[in-house]
Short mmCIF file of C-alpha atoms in Angstrom, two decimals:
data_model
loop_
_atom_site.label_atom_id
_atom_site.label_comp_id
_atom_site.label_asym_id
_atom_site.label_seq_id
_atom_site.Cartn_x
_atom_site.Cartn_y
_atom_site.Cartn_z
CA ASP A 299 99.83 95.72 69.32
CA LEU A 300 103.15 97.46 68.73
CA LEU A 301 101.89 100.64 70.41
CA ASN A 302 100.79 98.64 73.44
CA GLU A 303 104.21 97.01 73.55
CA LEU A 304 105.95 100.39 73.35
CA ASP A 305 103.87 101.57 76.34
CA ASP A 306 105.88 99.10 78.45
CA CYS A 307 108.52 101.73 79.12
CA ARG A 308 110.30 103.94 81.60
CA PHE A 309 111.59 107.44 80.88
CA PHE A 310 115.26 108.17 80.32
CA ASP A 311 116.80 110.12 83.22
CA VAL A 312 119.87 112.26 82.53
CA ASN A 313 120.49 112.44 86.29
CA LEU A 314 121.15 108.69 86.57
CA SER A 315 124.60 107.17 85.98
CA LEU A 316 126.87 104.33 87.04
CA VAL A 317 128.77 104.77 90.30
CA ARG A 318 131.98 103.98 88.43
CA VAL A 319 132.70 104.26 84.70
CA ASP A 320 135.96 102.32 84.38
CA TYR A 321 134.33 99.05 83.32
CA PRO A 322 136.21 97.05 80.63
CA PHE A 323 132.98 96.83 78.62
CA ILE A 324 132.68 100.61 78.47
CA ASP A 325 136.35 100.84 77.42
CA GLU A 326 135.65 98.32 74.67
CA LEU A 327 132.65 100.27 73.41
CA LEU A 328 134.62 103.53 73.45
CA SER A 329 137.30 102.06 71.20
CA HIS A 330 134.64 100.90 68.71
CA ILE A 331 132.82 104.26 68.79
CA LYS A 332 136.04 106.08 67.94
CA VAL A 333 136.54 103.87 64.89
CA TYR A 334 132.86 104.21 63.92
CA LEU A 335 132.97 108.02 64.04
CA LYS A 336 136.15 108.26 61.95
CA VAL A 337 137.31 111.39 63.74
CA ASP A 338 140.79 112.59 64.60
CA ARG A 339 139.72 114.26 67.84
CA PHE A 340 137.67 112.00 70.06
CA HIS A 341 136.18 113.39 73.31
CA ARG A 342 136.55 110.18 75.26
CA SER A 343 135.26 111.51 78.59
CA LYS A 344 132.04 112.83 77.00
CA TYR A 345 131.23 109.50 75.34
CA GLN A 346 132.22 107.66 78.51
CA LYS A 347 129.72 109.71 80.52
CA VAL A 348 126.92 109.17 77.99
CA LEU A 349 127.53 105.42 77.97
CA SER A 350 127.47 105.47 81.78
CA VAL A 351 124.10 107.26 81.77
CA LEU A 352 122.59 105.00 79.08
CA ILE A 353 123.72 101.74 80.69
CA ALA A 354 122.63 102.93 84.15
CA ASN A 355 119.14 103.64 82.75
CA ILE A 356 119.00 100.22 81.08
CA ILE A 357 120.06 98.44 84.26
CA ASP A 358 118.06 100.45 86.77
CA LYS A 359 114.90 101.30 84.85
CA LEU A 360 114.50 98.31 82.52
CA LEU A 361 116.24 95.22 83.85
CA LYS A 362 115.66 95.71 87.58
CA GLN A 363 112.08 96.89 87.10
CA GLN A 364 111.35 94.49 84.23
CA TYR A 365 110.31 96.99 81.60
CA SER A 366 111.05 96.63 77.89
CA TYR A 367 111.77 100.12 76.56
CA LEU A 368 113.34 103.42 77.47
CA ALA A 369 111.37 106.43 76.26
CA ILE A 370 114.04 108.91 75.24
CA SER A 371 113.65 112.36 73.74
CA PHE A 372 116.02 113.66 71.09
CA ASN A 373 114.96 117.26 71.56
CA SER A 374 118.24 119.20 71.67
CA ASN A 375 116.77 121.71 74.15
CA LEU A 376 116.77 119.00 76.84
CA TYR A 377 120.54 118.50 76.67
CA LYS A 378 121.84 121.99 77.20
CA ALA A 379 124.56 122.69 79.74
CA ASN A 380 122.38 123.90 82.60
CA ARG A 381 121.10 122.98 86.06
CA TYR A 382 118.77 120.28 84.70
CA ASN A 383 121.62 118.30 83.13
CA PRO A 384 124.22 117.77 85.90
CA ASN A 385 125.85 114.83 84.09
CA ALA A 386 126.47 117.10 81.09
CA VAL A 387 124.86 114.73 78.59
CA GLY A 388 125.43 116.44 75.24
CA TYR A 389 122.85 116.17 72.47
CA ASP A 390 125.31 115.43 69.66
CA VAL A 391 127.21 112.87 71.73
CA LEU A 392 124.01 111.13 72.86
CA GLN A 393 122.63 110.97 69.34
CA ALA A 394 125.91 109.63 67.93
CA THR A 395 126.21 107.03 70.70
CA VAL A 396 122.67 105.71 70.20
CA LYS A 397 123.19 105.63 66.43
CA PHE A 398 126.38 103.61 66.90
CA LEU A 399 124.79 101.16 69.37
CA LYS A 400 121.86 100.60 67.01
CA SER A 401 124.03 100.11 63.94
CA GLU A 402 126.21 97.58 65.75
CA GLY A 403 123.26 95.59 67.07
CA TRP A 404 123.44 96.63 70.73
CA LEU A 405 120.11 98.49 70.73
CA GLU A 406 116.73 98.44 69.01
CA LYS A 407 115.20 101.84 68.31
CA TYR A 408 111.76 103.12 67.34
CA ILE A 409 111.63 106.77 66.37
CA GLY A 410 109.13 109.18 67.98
CA PHE A 411 105.54 108.86 66.83
CA TYR A 412 102.06 110.30 67.18
CA ASP A 413 99.73 108.11 69.20
CA ARG A 414 96.46 107.87 67.30
CA ARG A 415 94.78 106.08 70.20
CA THR A 416 94.31 109.52 71.77
CA GLN A 417 91.95 112.19 70.45
CA SER A 418 94.75 114.73 70.22
CA ASN A 419 97.24 112.38 68.48
CA GLU A 420 99.73 113.02 71.27
CA GLY A 421 103.42 112.87 70.42
CA ARG A 422 105.44 110.07 71.97
CA ASN A 423 109.20 110.01 72.53
CA SER A 424 111.46 107.58 70.70
CA ARG A 425 111.96 104.17 72.28
CA ILE A 426 115.14 102.14 72.69
CA LYS A 427 115.69 98.70 74.18
CA PRO A 428 118.74 96.47 74.70
CA THR A 429 119.21 93.57 72.33
CA GLN A 430 120.20 90.11 73.51
CA LYS A 431 123.72 90.95 72.38
CA LEU A 432 123.89 93.81 74.90
CA LEU A 433 122.27 91.76 77.65
CA ASP A 434 124.80 88.97 77.12
CA ALA A 435 127.67 91.47 77.25
CA LEU A 436 126.41 93.02 80.49
CA HIS A 437 126.22 89.52 81.96
CA ARG A 438 129.65 88.55 80.67
CA TYR A 439 131.24 91.68 82.13
CA CYS A 440 129.34 91.24 85.45
CA MET A 441 127.48 94.54 85.04
CA LEU A 442 123.89 93.42 85.55
CA ASP A 443 124.19 94.36 89.21
CA ALA A 444 126.31 97.45 88.64
CA GLN A 445 125.58 100.20 91.15
CA THR A 446 123.82 103.31 89.91
CA LEU A 447 123.28 106.69 91.51
CA VAL A 448 121.19 109.79 91.03
CA HIS A 449 123.40 112.86 90.70
CA PRO A 450 123.60 114.66 94.06
CA ASP A 451 122.98 117.98 92.28
CA LYS A 452 119.76 116.83 90.61
CA GLU A 453 117.57 119.93 90.38
CA THR A 454 114.36 119.85 92.42
CA ILE A 455 113.15 123.42 91.81
CA LEU A 456 112.00 123.46 88.18
CA LEU A 457 110.96 126.50 86.17
CA LYS A 458 109.05 126.16 82.89
CA ASP A 459 108.34 128.80 80.27
CA LYS A 460 104.90 129.53 78.79
CA ASN A 461 105.33 126.63 76.36
CA GLY A 462 106.10 124.13 79.10
CA ASN A 463 109.83 123.91 78.39
CA LEU A 464 112.37 123.90 81.21
CA MET A 465 114.27 127.16 81.47
CA ASP A 466 117.38 128.13 83.40
CA TYR A 467 117.36 130.77 86.12
CA LYS A 468 119.62 132.48 88.61
CA ASP A 469 119.44 131.22 92.15
CA SER A 470 118.32 133.57 94.91
CA SER A 471 117.93 133.27 98.66
CA HIS A 472 114.32 132.30 98.00
CA THR A 473 115.07 129.46 95.54
CA ASN A 474 117.80 128.19 97.85
CA GLN A 475 115.36 128.24 100.75
CA MET A 476 112.75 126.28 98.77
CA ARG A 477 115.39 123.74 97.72
CA GLU A 478 116.53 123.22 101.31
CA ALA A 479 112.93 122.85 102.48
CA LEU A 480 112.27 120.28 99.76
CA LYS A 481 115.36 118.33 100.80
CA LEU A 482 113.98 118.07 104.33
CA ILE A 483 110.64 116.87 102.95
CA ASN A 484 112.25 114.30 100.65
CA ASP A 485 114.55 113.04 103.40
CA GLN A 486 111.54 112.53 105.68
CA ILE A 487 109.66 110.58 102.99
CA ALA A 488 112.77 108.48 102.28
CA SER A 489 113.03 107.60 105.97
CA SER A 490 109.58 105.97 105.86
CA TRP A 491 108.23 102.96 104.02
CA CYS A 492 105.42 104.26 101.80
CA ASP A 493 103.58 101.55 99.92
CA LEU A 494 100.30 100.34 98.43
CA TYR A 495 98.45 97.57 100.25
CA ILE A 496 96.83 95.63 97.43
CA THR A 497 97.19 91.97 96.48
CA ASP A 498 99.75 90.77 93.95
CA ASN A 499 96.92 90.05 91.51
CA GLN A 500 95.50 93.56 91.93
CA PHE A 501 98.94 95.09 91.53
CA ASP A 502 99.54 93.22 88.26
CA LYS A 503 96.15 94.35 86.95
CA LEU A 504 96.93 97.94 87.95
CA GLN A 505 100.26 97.91 86.11
CA GLU A 506 98.65 96.47 82.99
CA TYR A 507 95.94 99.13 83.13
CA LEU A 508 98.48 101.94 83.49
CA LYS A 509 100.66 100.65 80.66
CA VAL A 510 97.80 101.09 78.15
CA HIS A 511 96.45 104.33 79.64
CA VAL A 512 99.23 106.67 78.64
CA ASP A 513 98.06 109.60 80.79
CA LYS A 514 99.47 107.86 83.88
CA PRO A 515 102.78 105.95 84.19
CA PRO A 516 103.00 102.53 85.87
CA VAL A 517 103.67 102.57 89.61
CA ASP A 518 107.37 102.76 90.46
CA PHE A 519 107.84 102.78 94.23
CA SER A 520 111.35 104.21 93.86
CA GLU A 521 109.82 107.46 92.56
CA GLN A 522 109.34 109.25 95.86
CA SER A 523 111.70 112.20 95.48
CA LEU A 524 109.54 115.27 94.92
CA VAL A 525 110.20 118.34 92.80
CA ARG A 526 108.41 121.69 92.69
CA ILE A 527 107.42 122.91 89.24
CA PHE A 528 106.81 126.60 88.53
CA ASN A 529 105.21 127.90 85.35
CA ASN A 530 105.05 130.77 82.86
CA GLY A 531 108.71 131.65 83.47
CA SER A 532 107.98 132.99 86.96
CA PHE A 533 108.16 131.72 90.53
CA SER A 534 104.81 133.44 91.11
CA TYR A 535 102.95 130.70 89.23
CA GLY A 536 102.52 127.04 90.12
CA GLY A 537 105.03 125.53 92.50
CA ARG A 538 103.12 122.38 93.38
CA PHE A 539 104.91 119.15 94.37
CA TYR A 540 105.19 116.42 91.73
CA ARG A 541 106.78 113.04 90.84
CA GLY A 542 105.71 110.96 93.81
CA TRP A 543 104.43 107.52 92.78
CA TRP A 544 101.26 107.96 94.90
CA GLN A 545 100.21 110.94 92.76
CA HIS A 546 99.82 108.75 89.64
CA LEU A 547 97.24 106.37 91.10
CA PRO A 548 93.81 106.33 89.45
CA ASN A 549 91.60 107.22 92.40
CA ASN A 550 88.23 106.49 90.91
CA GLU A 551 86.40 103.22 91.39
CA SER A 552 85.27 103.36 87.77
CA LYS A 553 88.89 103.40 86.55
CA GLY A 554 91.90 101.20 87.07
CA ILE A 555 91.00 98.10 89.08
CA GLY A 556 87.78 99.28 90.70
CA LEU A 557 89.35 100.68 93.87
CA LYS A 558 89.96 104.16 95.24
CA LEU A 559 93.63 103.37 95.42
CA ARG A 560 94.69 106.23 97.68
CA ASP A 561 92.63 104.50 100.38
CA TYR A 562 95.16 101.65 100.27
CA ILE A 563 98.32 103.69 100.72
CA ARG A 564 100.28 102.68 103.81
CA ILE A 565 103.03 104.59 105.62
CA ASP A 566 105.31 102.32 107.64
CA GLY A 567 102.60 99.67 107.34
CA CYS A 568 99.99 101.90 108.99
CA TYR A 569 96.59 103.04 107.73
CA THR A 570 96.39 106.50 106.23
CA ARG A 571 93.89 109.26 105.57
CA GLU A 572 93.81 112.05 103.02
CA TYR A 573 93.43 115.54 104.47
CA ASP A 574 92.13 118.37 102.33
CA TYR A 575 91.25 122.06 102.71
CA LYS A 576 87.59 122.29 101.75
CA ALA A 577 87.09 124.30 98.53
CA LEU A 578 90.53 125.87 98.91
CA HIS A 579 90.71 127.97 95.73
CA PRO A 580 87.22 129.50 95.98
CA ASN A 581 87.89 130.35 99.62
CA LEU A 582 91.25 131.95 98.77
CA LEU A 583 89.47 134.14 96.23
CA TYR A 584 86.88 135.28 98.77
CA ILE A 585 89.71 136.09 101.18
CA ARG A 586 91.53 137.98 98.43
CA ALA A 587 88.36 140.00 97.80
CA GLY A 588 88.14 140.85 101.51
CA LEU A 589 84.97 138.83 102.01
CA ALA A 590 83.93 136.05 104.37
CA MET A 591 84.28 132.53 103.06
CA PRO A 592 80.93 131.08 101.94
CA ILE A 593 79.17 128.79 104.42
CA ASP A 594 77.75 126.50 101.75
CA ASP A 595 79.75 124.40 99.29
CA PRO A 596 81.12 126.66 96.49
CA TYR A 597 80.91 123.83 93.96
CA THR A 598 77.26 122.95 94.59
CA VAL A 599 74.36 124.62 92.77
CA ASP A 600 70.86 124.06 94.12
CA GLY A 601 69.01 121.45 92.13
CA TYR A 602 72.18 120.09 90.50
CA GLU A 603 73.92 118.51 93.51
CA GLN A 604 74.52 115.24 91.63
CA TYR A 605 76.82 117.05 89.16
CA ARG A 606 79.09 118.64 91.78
CA LYS A 607 82.09 116.32 91.42
CA ALA A 608 81.76 115.40 87.75
CA LEU A 609 81.02 118.88 86.33
CA PHE A 610 80.76 121.92 88.59
CA LYS A 611 84.05 121.48 90.47
CA PRO A 612 86.30 120.76 87.44
CA ILE A 613 84.59 123.51 85.41
CA PHE A 614 85.04 126.03 88.24
CA ASN A 615 88.77 125.25 88.41
CA ALA A 616 89.08 125.37 84.62
CA ILE A 617 87.45 128.81 84.61
CA LEU A 618 90.19 130.10 86.91
CA ASN A 619 92.90 128.89 84.52
CA ALA A 620 91.20 130.18 81.37
CA LYS A 621 91.76 133.71 80.08
CA HIS A 622 88.93 134.16 77.59
CA ARG A 623 85.31 133.30 78.37
CA GLN A 624 84.01 132.65 74.88
CA ARG A 625 87.11 130.80 73.72
CA PHE A 626 86.80 128.58 76.77
CA ILE A 627 83.15 127.80 76.05
CA ASP A 628 83.79 127.16 72.35
CA ALA A 629 86.99 125.10 72.60
CA SER A 630 86.98 123.40 76.01
CA ASP A 631 87.10 119.60 76.12
CA LEU A 632 84.70 119.91 79.06
CA ARG A 633 81.84 120.33 76.59
CA ASN A 634 82.02 116.59 75.92
CA ASP A 635 82.02 115.85 79.65
CA VAL A 636 78.82 117.87 80.05
CA ALA A 637 77.14 115.87 77.31
CA LYS A 638 78.34 112.51 78.64
CA ALA A 639 77.12 113.32 82.15
CA GLY A 640 73.55 113.71 80.87
CA PHE A 641 73.29 117.30 82.04
CA ASN A 642 70.19 119.11 80.79
CA GLY A 643 72.06 122.02 79.27
CA ASP A 644 75.50 122.89 77.92
CA LEU A 645 78.83 124.20 79.20
CA GLU A 646 77.74 127.83 78.94
CA ASP A 647 74.76 127.11 81.21
CA ILE A 648 77.08 125.78 83.92
CA VAL A 649 79.46 128.73 83.55
CA GLN A 650 76.55 131.13 83.95
CA MET A 651 75.30 129.29 87.05
CA LEU A 652 78.74 129.53 88.65
CA GLU A 653 79.00 133.23 87.76
CA GLU A 654 75.64 133.91 89.38
CA LYS A 655 76.50 131.91 92.50
CA HIS A 656 79.87 133.66 92.87
CA GLU A 657 78.98 137.16 91.75
CA ALA A 658 81.23 138.53 94.54
CA ILE A 659 84.39 137.03 93.03
CA LYS A 660 83.31 136.97 89.40
CA GLN A 661 86.11 139.41 88.53
CA TYR A 662 88.64 136.58 88.98
CA PHE A 663 86.92 134.29 86.48
CA PHE A 664 88.72 133.91 83.14
CA SER A 665 91.71 135.84 84.50
CA GLY A 666 94.21 132.97 84.47
CA ILE A 667 94.56 133.27 88.24
CA GLY A 668 94.63 129.50 88.75
CA LEU A 669 98.44 129.23 88.70
CA GLU A 670 98.73 132.06 91.23
CA LEU A 671 96.44 130.11 93.55
CA GLN A 672 98.56 127.00 93.03
CA ARG A 673 101.55 128.99 94.25
CA GLU A 674 99.57 129.90 97.38
CA ASP A 675 98.37 126.36 98.08
CA SER A 676 101.83 124.85 97.49
CA ASP A 677 103.42 127.30 99.94
CA LEU A 678 100.68 126.46 102.44
CA LEU A 679 101.35 122.72 102.09
CA GLU A 680 105.09 123.29 102.37
CA ALA A 681 104.54 124.99 105.74
CA VAL A 682 102.34 122.12 106.94
CA MET A 683 104.85 119.47 105.86
CA LEU A 684 107.81 121.25 107.45
CA ASN A 685 105.95 121.56 110.75
CA CYS A 686 105.08 117.84 110.61
CA ILE A 687 108.73 116.94 110.07
CA LYS A 688 109.56 118.50 113.44
CA TYR A 689 107.57 115.65 114.99
CA ASN A 690 108.90 112.98 112.60
CA ILE A 691 105.55 112.78 110.78
CA THR A 692 105.68 111.80 107.12
CA VAL A 693 103.13 113.40 104.78
CA LEU A 694 102.63 112.76 101.07
CA PRO A 695 101.34 115.71 99.01
CA VAL A 696 98.72 115.22 96.31
CA HIS A 697 98.18 118.57 94.57
CA ASP A 698 96.49 120.63 97.33
CA SER A 699 95.88 117.78 99.79
CA ILE A 700 98.12 115.52 101.89
CA ILE A 701 98.13 111.88 102.93
CA SER A 702 99.42 110.85 106.34
CA ARG A 703 98.98 108.17 108.98
CA LEU A 704 95.54 107.76 110.53
CA ALA A 705 97.10 107.87 113.98
CA HIS A 706 98.23 111.45 113.31
CA SER A 707 94.75 112.71 112.39
CA LEU A 708 94.29 115.17 115.24
CA TYR A 709 97.75 116.67 114.86
CA ILE A 710 97.47 116.97 111.06
CA GLU A 711 94.11 118.72 111.26
CA GLU A 712 95.32 121.16 113.91
CA GLU A 713 98.52 121.87 111.97
CA MET A 714 96.61 122.53 108.75
CA LYS A 715 94.26 124.91 110.57
CA SER A 716 97.14 126.65 112.36
CA CYS A 717 99.10 127.28 109.13
CA PHE A 718 95.97 128.61 107.42
CA ILE A 719 95.11 130.93 110.31
CA ASP A 720 98.69 132.25 110.40
CA ARG A 721 98.43 133.22 106.73
CA TYR A 722 94.83 134.35 106.35
CA GLY A 723 93.44 134.98 109.83
CA VAL A 724 90.40 132.74 109.38
CA VAL A 725 89.61 129.14 110.35
CA PRO A 726 89.37 126.72 107.40
CA THR A 727 87.36 123.52 107.15
CA ILE A 728 89.43 120.33 106.81
CA THR A 729 87.83 117.41 104.98
CA LEU A 730 88.78 113.77 105.38
CA ASP A 731 88.44 111.89 102.10
CA LYS A 732 88.17 108.40 103.49
CA THR A 733 86.28 106.40 106.09
CA PRO A 734 89.04 104.31 107.72
CA SER A 735 86.81 101.33 108.54
CA LYS A 736 86.11 100.93 104.83
CA VAL A 737 89.47 99.33 104.11
CA MET A 738 90.70 98.05 107.47
CA GLY A 739 89.51 94.47 107.04
CA VAL A 740 89.42 93.61 110.76
CA TYR A 741 89.14 89.92 111.64
CA SER A 742 89.73 87.78 114.76
CA PRO A 743 91.25 84.42 113.75
CA SER A 744 90.88 81.42 116.05
CA LYS A 745 93.90 79.50 117.26
CA GLU A 746 93.26 76.82 114.63
CA ASP A 747 93.00 79.02 111.55
CA GLY A 748 95.15 81.99 112.63
CA VAL A 749 98.46 80.72 111.25
CA GLU A 750 96.82 79.58 108.01
CA LEU A 751 95.20 83.00 107.47
CA ILE A 752 98.53 84.74 108.05
CA ARG A 753 100.22 82.40 105.58
CA GLN A 754 97.54 83.07 102.95
CA GLN A 755 97.87 86.79 103.50
CA TYR A 756 101.63 86.67 102.94
CA GLU A 757 101.08 84.72 99.72
CA GLU A 758 98.41 87.10 98.39
CA TYR A 759 100.42 90.21 99.32
CA SER A 760 103.91 88.81 98.65
CA PHE A 761 104.99 91.88 96.56
CA TYR A 762 104.01 94.13 99.45
CA TYR A 763 105.92 92.13 102.06
CA GLU A 764 108.96 91.75 99.79
CA ARG A 765 109.15 95.54 99.49
CA LYS A 766 108.81 95.82 103.25
CA LYS A 767 111.69 93.40 103.73
CA ALA A 768 113.83 95.34 101.25
CA LYS A 769 113.15 98.57 103.16
CA GLU A 770 114.11 97.13 106.54
CA PRO A 771 117.71 97.69 107.73
CA GLN A 772 119.96 94.74 106.91
#
């Protein structure tokens, strides 16, 4: 029960702070911290900034969004003076401030833990939450509605080392260009109202599901500013777009609330479609090998068509990321998926089938080339999105596919083909992952029941229409 309660959290953001820091309450806390630390030299401005960041997170991420806990890491590597920490939140100062606030009854704290609900006993960050004493003080000092802001220099081009840790780098004309392009993309998304058209009851069920399934965070519609994440300490690997709320949705009818939730994404209240390059990574490998793209589906093996989505496609992609064939077969978690799917064989059988089907590009298997291909597909999507912006068209990236308004279907398809032809000289196949009529819900109300139906709709979808009202210019 405690673990489920601790899942009701948002993640601490060092980029978030109060617009102003000269609140009397912060001054009061600073005077008490100085006494608590018993030091002769007190870096007031450093503690003032940390308090500003902590309180801004509590107000913006917990109180406004009605969550209970902040998940906060006390890994010193995350608080170095670099591009990822523009508010200069120091590790020692943060740790001392939280320790003081806990000791004086302003915060509750649960130290980091291993979650034994998961097979891998995944590590979880520490949790903090405001006590009633802190909530009363924020109310007394009129800070519950204090304005917060994300630092204007928040880094959007992220580079991780081979262990997945953020690492600093020197800017170049190329990184600056990517950052400027991403700003254009984020500004275009911010200019639109992107939302999820499900009932209030469905939305509540979705949030409850996500809170106890720790692989995906609850939906936060304010999370629409994208970043690009590169891997292995090089801008040659990765580079896909992340941190948009729409990317976290469980898109399988067997998970979540029984809906393919991407089908219910709306842009400015309009129906959307998801546009995808068919079998992009296999086709890029055939192009790289100087061969024609296969006519048939690269993920389908004759006689095993029913296992395409559940087994052959994810295993093919995993093969591209793996570097050792036998280690992959022996240690891969996909072995359990093969067994659960009822496949008459094992993981090695599927690997062998894929190797035989793709003998022409077999040299790329188990080479770790997957992250290189991600760099290619992310650059391709960047080009598509930038071209769409010229016509004021908003697109939402999801890995190597994009979501955009149904009304823009013809333009999106032509733009995706054009960008692909410019790069590779061949015509790709674009797949549409949704039948629009499936979720349109068309009806023709009579004069008598029309108003009543509209009223019922507004009641059932009140969260949706409240967000629309908040987005509209005042």
